[in-house]
PDB file of C-alpha atoms and ligand atoms in Angstrom:
ATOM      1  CA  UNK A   1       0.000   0.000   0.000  1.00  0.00           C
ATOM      2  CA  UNK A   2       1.702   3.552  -0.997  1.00  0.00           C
ATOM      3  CA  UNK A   3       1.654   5.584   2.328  1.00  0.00           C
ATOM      4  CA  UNK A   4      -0.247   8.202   3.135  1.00  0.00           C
ATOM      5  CA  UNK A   5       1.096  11.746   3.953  1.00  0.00           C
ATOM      6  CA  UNK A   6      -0.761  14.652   4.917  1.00  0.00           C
ATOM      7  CA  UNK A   7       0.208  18.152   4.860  1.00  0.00           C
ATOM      8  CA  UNK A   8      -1.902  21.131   6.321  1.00  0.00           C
ATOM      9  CA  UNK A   9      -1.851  24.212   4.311  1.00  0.00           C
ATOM     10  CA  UNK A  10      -0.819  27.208   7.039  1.00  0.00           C
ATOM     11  CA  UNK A  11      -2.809  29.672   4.877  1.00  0.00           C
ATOM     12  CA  UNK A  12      -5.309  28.638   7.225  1.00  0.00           C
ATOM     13  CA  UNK A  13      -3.803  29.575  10.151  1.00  0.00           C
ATOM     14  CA  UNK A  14      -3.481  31.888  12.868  1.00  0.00           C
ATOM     15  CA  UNK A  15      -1.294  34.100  10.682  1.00  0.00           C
ATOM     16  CA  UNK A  16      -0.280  36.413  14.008  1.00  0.00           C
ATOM     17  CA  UNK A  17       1.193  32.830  15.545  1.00  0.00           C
ATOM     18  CA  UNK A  18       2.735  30.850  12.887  1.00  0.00           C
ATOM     19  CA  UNK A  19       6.340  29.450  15.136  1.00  0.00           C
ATOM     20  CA  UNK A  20       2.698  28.563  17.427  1.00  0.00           C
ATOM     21  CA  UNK A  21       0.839  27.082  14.522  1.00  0.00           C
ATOM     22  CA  UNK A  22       3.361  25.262  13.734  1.00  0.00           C
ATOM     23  CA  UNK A  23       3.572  23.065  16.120  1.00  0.00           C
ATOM     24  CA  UNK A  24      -0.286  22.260  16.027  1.00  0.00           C
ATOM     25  CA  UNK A  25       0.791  20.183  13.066  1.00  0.00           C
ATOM     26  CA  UNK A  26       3.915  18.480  14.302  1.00  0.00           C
ATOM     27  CA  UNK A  27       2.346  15.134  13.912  1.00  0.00           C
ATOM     28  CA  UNK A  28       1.928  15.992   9.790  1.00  0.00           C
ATOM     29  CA  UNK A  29       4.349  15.297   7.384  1.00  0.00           C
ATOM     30  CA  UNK A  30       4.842  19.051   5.983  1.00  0.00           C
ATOM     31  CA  UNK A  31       3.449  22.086   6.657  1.00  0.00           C
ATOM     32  CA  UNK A  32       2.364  23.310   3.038  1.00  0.00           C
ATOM     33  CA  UNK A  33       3.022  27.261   2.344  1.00  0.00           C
ATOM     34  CA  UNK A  34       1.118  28.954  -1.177  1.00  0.00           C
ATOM     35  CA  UNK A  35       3.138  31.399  -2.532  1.00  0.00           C
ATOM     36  CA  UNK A  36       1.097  33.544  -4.292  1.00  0.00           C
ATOM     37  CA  UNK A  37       2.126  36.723  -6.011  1.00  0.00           C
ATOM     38  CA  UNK A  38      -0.905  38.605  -7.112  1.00  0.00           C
ATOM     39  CA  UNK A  39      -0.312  38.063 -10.356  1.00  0.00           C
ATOM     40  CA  UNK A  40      -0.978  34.312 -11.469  1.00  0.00           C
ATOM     41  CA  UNK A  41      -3.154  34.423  -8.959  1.00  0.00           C
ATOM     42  CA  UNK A  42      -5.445  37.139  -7.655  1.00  0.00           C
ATOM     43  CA  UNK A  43      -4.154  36.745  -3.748  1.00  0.00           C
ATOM     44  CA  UNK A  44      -0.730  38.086  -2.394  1.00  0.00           C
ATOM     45  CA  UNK A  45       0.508  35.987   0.607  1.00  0.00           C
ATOM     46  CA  UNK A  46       4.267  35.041   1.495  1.00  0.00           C
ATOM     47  CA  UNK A  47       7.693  36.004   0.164  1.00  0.00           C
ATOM     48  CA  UNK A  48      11.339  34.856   0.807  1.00  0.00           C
ATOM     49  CA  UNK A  49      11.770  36.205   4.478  1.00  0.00           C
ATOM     50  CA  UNK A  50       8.525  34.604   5.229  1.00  0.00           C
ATOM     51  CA  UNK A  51       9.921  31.506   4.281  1.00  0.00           C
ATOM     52  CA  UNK A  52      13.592  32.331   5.493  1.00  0.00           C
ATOM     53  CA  UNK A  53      11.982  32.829   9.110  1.00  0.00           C
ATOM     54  CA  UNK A  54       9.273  29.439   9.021  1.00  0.00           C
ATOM     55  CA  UNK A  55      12.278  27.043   7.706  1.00  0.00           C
ATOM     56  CA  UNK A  56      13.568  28.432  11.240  1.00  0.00           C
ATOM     57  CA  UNK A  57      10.773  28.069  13.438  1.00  0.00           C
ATOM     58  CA  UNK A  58       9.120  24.294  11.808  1.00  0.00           C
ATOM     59  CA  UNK A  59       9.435  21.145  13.808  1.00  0.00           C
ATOM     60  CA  UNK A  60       8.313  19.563   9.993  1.00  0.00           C
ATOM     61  CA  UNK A  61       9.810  19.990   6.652  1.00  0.00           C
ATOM     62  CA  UNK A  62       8.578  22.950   4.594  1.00  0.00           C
ATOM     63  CA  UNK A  63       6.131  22.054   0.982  1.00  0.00           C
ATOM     64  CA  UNK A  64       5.870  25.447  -1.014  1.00  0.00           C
ATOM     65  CA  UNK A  65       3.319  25.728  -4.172  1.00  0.00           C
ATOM     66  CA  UNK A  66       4.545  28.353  -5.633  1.00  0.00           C
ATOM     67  CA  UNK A  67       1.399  30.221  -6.820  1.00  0.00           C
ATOM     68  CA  UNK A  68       3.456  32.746  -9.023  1.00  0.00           C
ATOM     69  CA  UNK A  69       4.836  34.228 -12.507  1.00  0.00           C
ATOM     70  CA  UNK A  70       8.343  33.567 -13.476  1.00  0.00           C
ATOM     71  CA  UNK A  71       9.319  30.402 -11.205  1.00  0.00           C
ATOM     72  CA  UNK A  72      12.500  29.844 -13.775  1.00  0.00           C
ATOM     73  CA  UNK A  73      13.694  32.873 -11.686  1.00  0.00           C
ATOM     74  CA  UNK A  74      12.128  32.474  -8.334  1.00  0.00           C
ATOM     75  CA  UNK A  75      12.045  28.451  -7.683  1.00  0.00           C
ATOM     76  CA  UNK A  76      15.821  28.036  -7.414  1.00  0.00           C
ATOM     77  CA  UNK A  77      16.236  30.311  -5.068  1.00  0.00           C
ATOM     78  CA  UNK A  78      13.441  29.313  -2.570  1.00  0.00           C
ATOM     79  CA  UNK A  79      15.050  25.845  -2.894  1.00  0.00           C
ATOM     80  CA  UNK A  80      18.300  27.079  -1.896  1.00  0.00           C
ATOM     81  CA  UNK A  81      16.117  28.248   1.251  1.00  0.00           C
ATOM     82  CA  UNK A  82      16.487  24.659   2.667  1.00  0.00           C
ATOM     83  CA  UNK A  83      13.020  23.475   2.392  1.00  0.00           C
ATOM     84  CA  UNK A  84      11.752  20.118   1.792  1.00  0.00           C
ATOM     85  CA  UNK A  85       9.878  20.756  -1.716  1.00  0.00           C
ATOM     86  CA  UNK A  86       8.992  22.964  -4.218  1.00  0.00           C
ATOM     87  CA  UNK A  87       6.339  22.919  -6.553  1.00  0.00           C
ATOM     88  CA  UNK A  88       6.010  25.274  -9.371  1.00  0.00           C
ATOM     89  CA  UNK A  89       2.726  25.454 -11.962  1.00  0.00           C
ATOM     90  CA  UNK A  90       3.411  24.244 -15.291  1.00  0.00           C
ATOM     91  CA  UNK A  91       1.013  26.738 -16.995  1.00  0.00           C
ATOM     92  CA  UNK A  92       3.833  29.788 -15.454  1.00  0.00           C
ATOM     93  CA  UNK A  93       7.418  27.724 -16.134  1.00  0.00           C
ATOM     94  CA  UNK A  94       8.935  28.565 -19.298  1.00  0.00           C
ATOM     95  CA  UNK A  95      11.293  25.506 -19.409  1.00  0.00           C
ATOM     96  CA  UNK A  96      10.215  22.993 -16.965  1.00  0.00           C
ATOM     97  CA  UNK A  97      12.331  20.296 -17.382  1.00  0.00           C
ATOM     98  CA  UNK A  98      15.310  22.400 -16.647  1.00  0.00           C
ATOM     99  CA  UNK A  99      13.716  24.411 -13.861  1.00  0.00           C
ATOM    100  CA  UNK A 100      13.144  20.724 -12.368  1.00  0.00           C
ATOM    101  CA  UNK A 101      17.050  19.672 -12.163  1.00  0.00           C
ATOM    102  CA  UNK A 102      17.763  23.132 -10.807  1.00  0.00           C
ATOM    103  CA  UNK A 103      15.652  22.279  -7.649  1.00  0.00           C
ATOM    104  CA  UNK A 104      16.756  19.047  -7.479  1.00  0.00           C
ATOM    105  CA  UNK A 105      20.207  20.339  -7.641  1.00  0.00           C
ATOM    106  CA  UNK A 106      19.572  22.786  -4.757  1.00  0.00           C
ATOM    107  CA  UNK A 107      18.249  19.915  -2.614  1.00  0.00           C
ATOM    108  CA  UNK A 108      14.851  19.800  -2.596  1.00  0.00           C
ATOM    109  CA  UNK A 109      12.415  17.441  -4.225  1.00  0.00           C
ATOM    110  CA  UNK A 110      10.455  18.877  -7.632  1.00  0.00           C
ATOM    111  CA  UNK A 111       7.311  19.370  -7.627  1.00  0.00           C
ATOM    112  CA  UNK A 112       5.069  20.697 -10.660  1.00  0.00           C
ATOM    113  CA  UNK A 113       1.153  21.856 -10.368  1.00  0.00           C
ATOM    114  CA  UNK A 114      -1.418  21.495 -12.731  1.00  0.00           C
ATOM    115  CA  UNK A 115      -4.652  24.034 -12.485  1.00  0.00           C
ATOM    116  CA  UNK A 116      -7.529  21.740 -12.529  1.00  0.00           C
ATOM    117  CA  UNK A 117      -7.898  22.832 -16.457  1.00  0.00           C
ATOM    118  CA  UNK A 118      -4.793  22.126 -17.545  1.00  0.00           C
ATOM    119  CA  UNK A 119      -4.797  18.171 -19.395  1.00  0.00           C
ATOM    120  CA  UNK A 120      -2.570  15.599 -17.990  1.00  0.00           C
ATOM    121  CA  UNK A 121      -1.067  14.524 -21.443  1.00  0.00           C
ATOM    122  CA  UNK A 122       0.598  18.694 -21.061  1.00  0.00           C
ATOM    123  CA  UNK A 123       2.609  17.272 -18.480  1.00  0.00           C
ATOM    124  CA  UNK A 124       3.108  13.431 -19.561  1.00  0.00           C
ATOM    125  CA  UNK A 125       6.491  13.501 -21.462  1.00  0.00           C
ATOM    126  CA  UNK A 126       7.536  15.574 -18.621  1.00  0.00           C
ATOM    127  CA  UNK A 127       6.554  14.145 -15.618  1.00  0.00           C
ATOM    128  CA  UNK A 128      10.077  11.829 -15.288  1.00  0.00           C
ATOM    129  CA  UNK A 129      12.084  14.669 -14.533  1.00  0.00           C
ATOM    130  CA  UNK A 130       9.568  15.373 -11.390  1.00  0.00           C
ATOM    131  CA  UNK A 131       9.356  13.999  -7.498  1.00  0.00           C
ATOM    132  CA  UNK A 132       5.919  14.690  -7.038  1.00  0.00           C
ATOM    133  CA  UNK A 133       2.756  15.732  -9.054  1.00  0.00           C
ATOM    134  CA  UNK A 134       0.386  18.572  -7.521  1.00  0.00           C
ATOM    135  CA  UNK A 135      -3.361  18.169  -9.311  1.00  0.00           C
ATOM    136  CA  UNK A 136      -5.137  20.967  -7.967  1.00  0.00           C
ATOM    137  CA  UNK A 137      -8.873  20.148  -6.802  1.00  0.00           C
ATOM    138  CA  UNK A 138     -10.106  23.936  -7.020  1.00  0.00           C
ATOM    139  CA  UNK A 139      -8.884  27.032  -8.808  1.00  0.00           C
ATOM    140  CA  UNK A 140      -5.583  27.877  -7.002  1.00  0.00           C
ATOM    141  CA  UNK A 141      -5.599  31.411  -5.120  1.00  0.00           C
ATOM    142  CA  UNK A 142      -7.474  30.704  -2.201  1.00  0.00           C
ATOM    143  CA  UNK A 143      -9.061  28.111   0.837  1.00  0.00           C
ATOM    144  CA  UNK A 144     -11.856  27.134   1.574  1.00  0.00           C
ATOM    145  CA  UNK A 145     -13.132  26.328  -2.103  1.00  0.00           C
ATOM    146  CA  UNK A 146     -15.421  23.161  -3.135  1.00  0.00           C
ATOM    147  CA  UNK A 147     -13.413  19.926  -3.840  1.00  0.00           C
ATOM    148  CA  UNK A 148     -13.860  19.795  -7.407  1.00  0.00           C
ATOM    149  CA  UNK A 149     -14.847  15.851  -8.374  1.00  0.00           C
ATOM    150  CA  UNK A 150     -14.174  16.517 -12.052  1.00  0.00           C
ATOM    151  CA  UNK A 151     -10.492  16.724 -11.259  1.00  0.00           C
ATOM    152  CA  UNK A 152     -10.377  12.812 -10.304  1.00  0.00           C
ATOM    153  CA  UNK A 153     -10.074  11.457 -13.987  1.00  0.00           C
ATOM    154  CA  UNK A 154      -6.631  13.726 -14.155  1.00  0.00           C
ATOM    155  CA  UNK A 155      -5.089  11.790 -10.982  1.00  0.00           C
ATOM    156  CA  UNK A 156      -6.474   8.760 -12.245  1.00  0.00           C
ATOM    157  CA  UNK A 157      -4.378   8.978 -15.527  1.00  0.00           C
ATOM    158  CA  UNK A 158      -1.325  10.444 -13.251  1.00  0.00           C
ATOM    159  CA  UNK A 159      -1.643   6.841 -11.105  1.00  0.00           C
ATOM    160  CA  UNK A 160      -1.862   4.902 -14.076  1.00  0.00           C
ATOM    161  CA  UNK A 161       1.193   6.773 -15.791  1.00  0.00           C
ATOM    162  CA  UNK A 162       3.046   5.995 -12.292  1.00  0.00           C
ATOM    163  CA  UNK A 163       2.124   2.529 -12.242  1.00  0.00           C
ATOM    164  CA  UNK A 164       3.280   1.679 -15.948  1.00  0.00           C
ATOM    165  CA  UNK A 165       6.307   3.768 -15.977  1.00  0.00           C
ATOM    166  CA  UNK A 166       7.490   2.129 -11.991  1.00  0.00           C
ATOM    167  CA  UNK A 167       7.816   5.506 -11.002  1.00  0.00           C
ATOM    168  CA  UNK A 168       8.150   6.370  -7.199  1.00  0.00           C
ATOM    169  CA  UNK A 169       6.242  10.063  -7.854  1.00  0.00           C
ATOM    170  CA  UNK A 170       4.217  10.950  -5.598  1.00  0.00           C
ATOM    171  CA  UNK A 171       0.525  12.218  -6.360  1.00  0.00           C
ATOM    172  CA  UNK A 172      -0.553  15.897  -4.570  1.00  0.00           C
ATOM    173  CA  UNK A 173      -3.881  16.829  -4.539  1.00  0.00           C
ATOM    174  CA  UNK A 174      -4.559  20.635  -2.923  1.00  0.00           C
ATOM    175  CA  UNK A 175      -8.147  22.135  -2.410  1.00  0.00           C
ATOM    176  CA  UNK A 176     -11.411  21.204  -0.971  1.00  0.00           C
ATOM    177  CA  UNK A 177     -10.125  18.089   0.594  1.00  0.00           C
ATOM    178  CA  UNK A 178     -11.648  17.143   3.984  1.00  0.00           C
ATOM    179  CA  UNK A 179     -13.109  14.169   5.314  1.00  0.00           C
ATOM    180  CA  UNK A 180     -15.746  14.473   3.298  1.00  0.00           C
ATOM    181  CA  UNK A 181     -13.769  14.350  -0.116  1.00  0.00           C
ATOM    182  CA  UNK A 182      -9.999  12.507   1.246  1.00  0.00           C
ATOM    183  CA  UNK A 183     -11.182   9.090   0.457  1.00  0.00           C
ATOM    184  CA  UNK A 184     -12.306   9.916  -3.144  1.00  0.00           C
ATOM    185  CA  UNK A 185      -9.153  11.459  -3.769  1.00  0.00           C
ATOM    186  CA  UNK A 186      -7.272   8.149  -2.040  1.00  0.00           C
ATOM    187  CA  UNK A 187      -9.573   5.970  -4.239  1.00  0.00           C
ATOM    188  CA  UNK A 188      -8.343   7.890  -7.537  1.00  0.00           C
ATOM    189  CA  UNK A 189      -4.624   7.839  -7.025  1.00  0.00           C
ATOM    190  CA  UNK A 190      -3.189  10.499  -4.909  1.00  0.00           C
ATOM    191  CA  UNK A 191      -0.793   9.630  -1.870  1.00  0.00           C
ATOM    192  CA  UNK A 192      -0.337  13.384  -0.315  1.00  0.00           C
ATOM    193  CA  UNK A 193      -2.740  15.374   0.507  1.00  0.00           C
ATOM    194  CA  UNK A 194      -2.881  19.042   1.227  1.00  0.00           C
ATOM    195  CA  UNK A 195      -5.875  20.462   3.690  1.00  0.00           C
ATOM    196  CA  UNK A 196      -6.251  23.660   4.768  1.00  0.00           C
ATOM    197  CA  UNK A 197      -9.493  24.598   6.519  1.00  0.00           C
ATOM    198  CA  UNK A 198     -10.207  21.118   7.140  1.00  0.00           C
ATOM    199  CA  UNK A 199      -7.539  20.842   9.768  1.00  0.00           C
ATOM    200  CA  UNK A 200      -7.265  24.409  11.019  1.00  0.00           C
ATOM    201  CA  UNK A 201     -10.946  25.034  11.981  1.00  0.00           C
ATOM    202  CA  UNK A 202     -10.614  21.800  14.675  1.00  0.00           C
ATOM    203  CA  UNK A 203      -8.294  20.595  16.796  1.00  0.00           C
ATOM    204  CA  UNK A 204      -5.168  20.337  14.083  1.00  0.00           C
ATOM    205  CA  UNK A 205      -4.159  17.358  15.472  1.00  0.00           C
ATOM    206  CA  UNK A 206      -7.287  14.958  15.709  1.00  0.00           C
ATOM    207  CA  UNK A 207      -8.079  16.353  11.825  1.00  0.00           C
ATOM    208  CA  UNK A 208      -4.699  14.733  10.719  1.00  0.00           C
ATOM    209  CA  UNK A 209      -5.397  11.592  12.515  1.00  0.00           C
ATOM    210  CA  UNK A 210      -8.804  11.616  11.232  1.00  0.00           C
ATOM    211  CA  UNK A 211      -7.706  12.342   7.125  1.00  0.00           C
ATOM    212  CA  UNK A 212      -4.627  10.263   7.904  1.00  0.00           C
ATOM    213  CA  UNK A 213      -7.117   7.419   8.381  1.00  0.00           C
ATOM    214  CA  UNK A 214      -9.831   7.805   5.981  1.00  0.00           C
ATOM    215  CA  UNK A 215      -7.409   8.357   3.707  1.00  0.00           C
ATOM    216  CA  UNK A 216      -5.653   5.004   4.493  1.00  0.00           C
ATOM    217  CA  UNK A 217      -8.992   2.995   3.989  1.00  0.00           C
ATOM    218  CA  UNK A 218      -9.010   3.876   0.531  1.00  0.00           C
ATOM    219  CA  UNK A 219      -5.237   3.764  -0.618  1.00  0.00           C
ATOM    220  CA  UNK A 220      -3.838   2.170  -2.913  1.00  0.00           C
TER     221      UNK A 220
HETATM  222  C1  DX5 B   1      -5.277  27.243  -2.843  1.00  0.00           C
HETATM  223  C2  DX5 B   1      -4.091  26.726  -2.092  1.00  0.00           C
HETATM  224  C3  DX5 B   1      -4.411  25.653  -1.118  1.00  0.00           C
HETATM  225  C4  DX5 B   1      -5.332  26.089   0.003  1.00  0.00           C
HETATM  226  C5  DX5 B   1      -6.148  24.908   0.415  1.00  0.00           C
HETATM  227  O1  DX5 B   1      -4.854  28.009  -3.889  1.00  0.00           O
HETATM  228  O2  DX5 B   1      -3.138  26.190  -2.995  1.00  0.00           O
HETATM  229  O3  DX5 B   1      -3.232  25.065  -0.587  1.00  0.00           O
HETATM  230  O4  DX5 B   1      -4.646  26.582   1.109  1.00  0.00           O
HETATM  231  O5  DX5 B   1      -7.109  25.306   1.347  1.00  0.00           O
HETATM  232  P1  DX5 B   1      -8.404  24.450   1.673  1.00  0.00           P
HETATM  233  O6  DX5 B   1      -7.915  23.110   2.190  1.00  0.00           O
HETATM  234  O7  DX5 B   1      -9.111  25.248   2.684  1.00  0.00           O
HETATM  235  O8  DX5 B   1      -9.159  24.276   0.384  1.00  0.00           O
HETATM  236 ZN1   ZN B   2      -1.478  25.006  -2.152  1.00  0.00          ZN
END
């Protein structure tokens, strides 16, 4: 069975008590930060000395989605930052292949999002040079949107891909999920799963138990 690993989105936290907030989560596998600069997306949120100061602060390893224009300039240097992954959009890279060895170079894993209208077969001949694949479940630029279902046949193909090609990639999905929507996603193909409302507005750590096991029951 391909584990399970959950990762609560801070954007849906206390943003006055992040060091704080942070620690809510200890028990997930990475605290996911969007990056979002206003411009591929119509919501401004974190920049480098944000990012600088939580790589400090985390008891977990750092996810970022960058949410932005121009990642061929800006993803190399927030994985020189330190952090654990970083996942730029497809629709904004200009050469994504490369931009994908010069994360991996810095040290952290590659990840590349897809905006729930973007086809997988954009992505297939590309998707070896990757550690993980983000599918996004609503329009990225903000939380607490509606899972969208119509998203599943994408991650489907993605799983299918992974399975023929013996790839170790692991499948993102970001948006809407809760314990309402975790075990559709699980059923379709994804492994990690990002959740931002859905832990922050209970007690963070019974919500990643809770998704961590629904999610289980329907791995693959
Ligand atoms: C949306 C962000 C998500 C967001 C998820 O653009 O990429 O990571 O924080 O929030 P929820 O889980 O509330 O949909
Ligand atoms: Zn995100």
């Amino acid at each position: 069975m391909t584990d399970v690993r959950i990762n609560p989105s801070i954007l849906a936290a206390d943003f006055a008590n992040f060091e704080r907030e942070l620690g809510r989560i200890q028990t997930a596998d990475a605290a996911h930060v969007d990056i979002m600069d206003n411009h591929f997306v119509p919501n401004l949120t974190f920049g480098q000395p944000m990012v600088a100061r939580l790589q400090e602060v985390s008891p977990i390893p750092l996810d970022l989605h960058l949410m932005i224009n121009n990642p061929d300039h800006w993803a190399p240097q927030f994985a020189e930052m330190g952090v654990f992954s970083v996942t730029f959009h497809l629709e904004a890279a200009t050469a994504p292949a490369t931009l994908a060895r010069s994360v991996r170079e810095r040290g952290a894993r590659a990840g590349v999002a897809l905006r729930p209208g973007t086809p997988f077969n954009q992505i297939e001949e590309l998707l070896e040079h990757f550690d993980q694949l983000l599918i996004m479940t609503v329009e990225p630029g903000f939380g607490g949107q509606k899972f969208m279902p119509e998203t599943m046949p994408k991650l489907r193909q993605a799983r299918e891909w992974a399975r023929k090609h013996e790839s170790e990639i692991w499948l993102q999905v970001d948006g809407g999920v809760s314990q309402d929507t975790i075990g559709m996603a699980a059923e379709a193909g994804a492994d990690t799963f990002v959740a931002g409302s859905a832990v922050f507005r209970g007690d963070p750590a019974d919500q990643i138990a809770q998704l961590r096991t629904l999610a289980g029951q329907h791995a693959h």
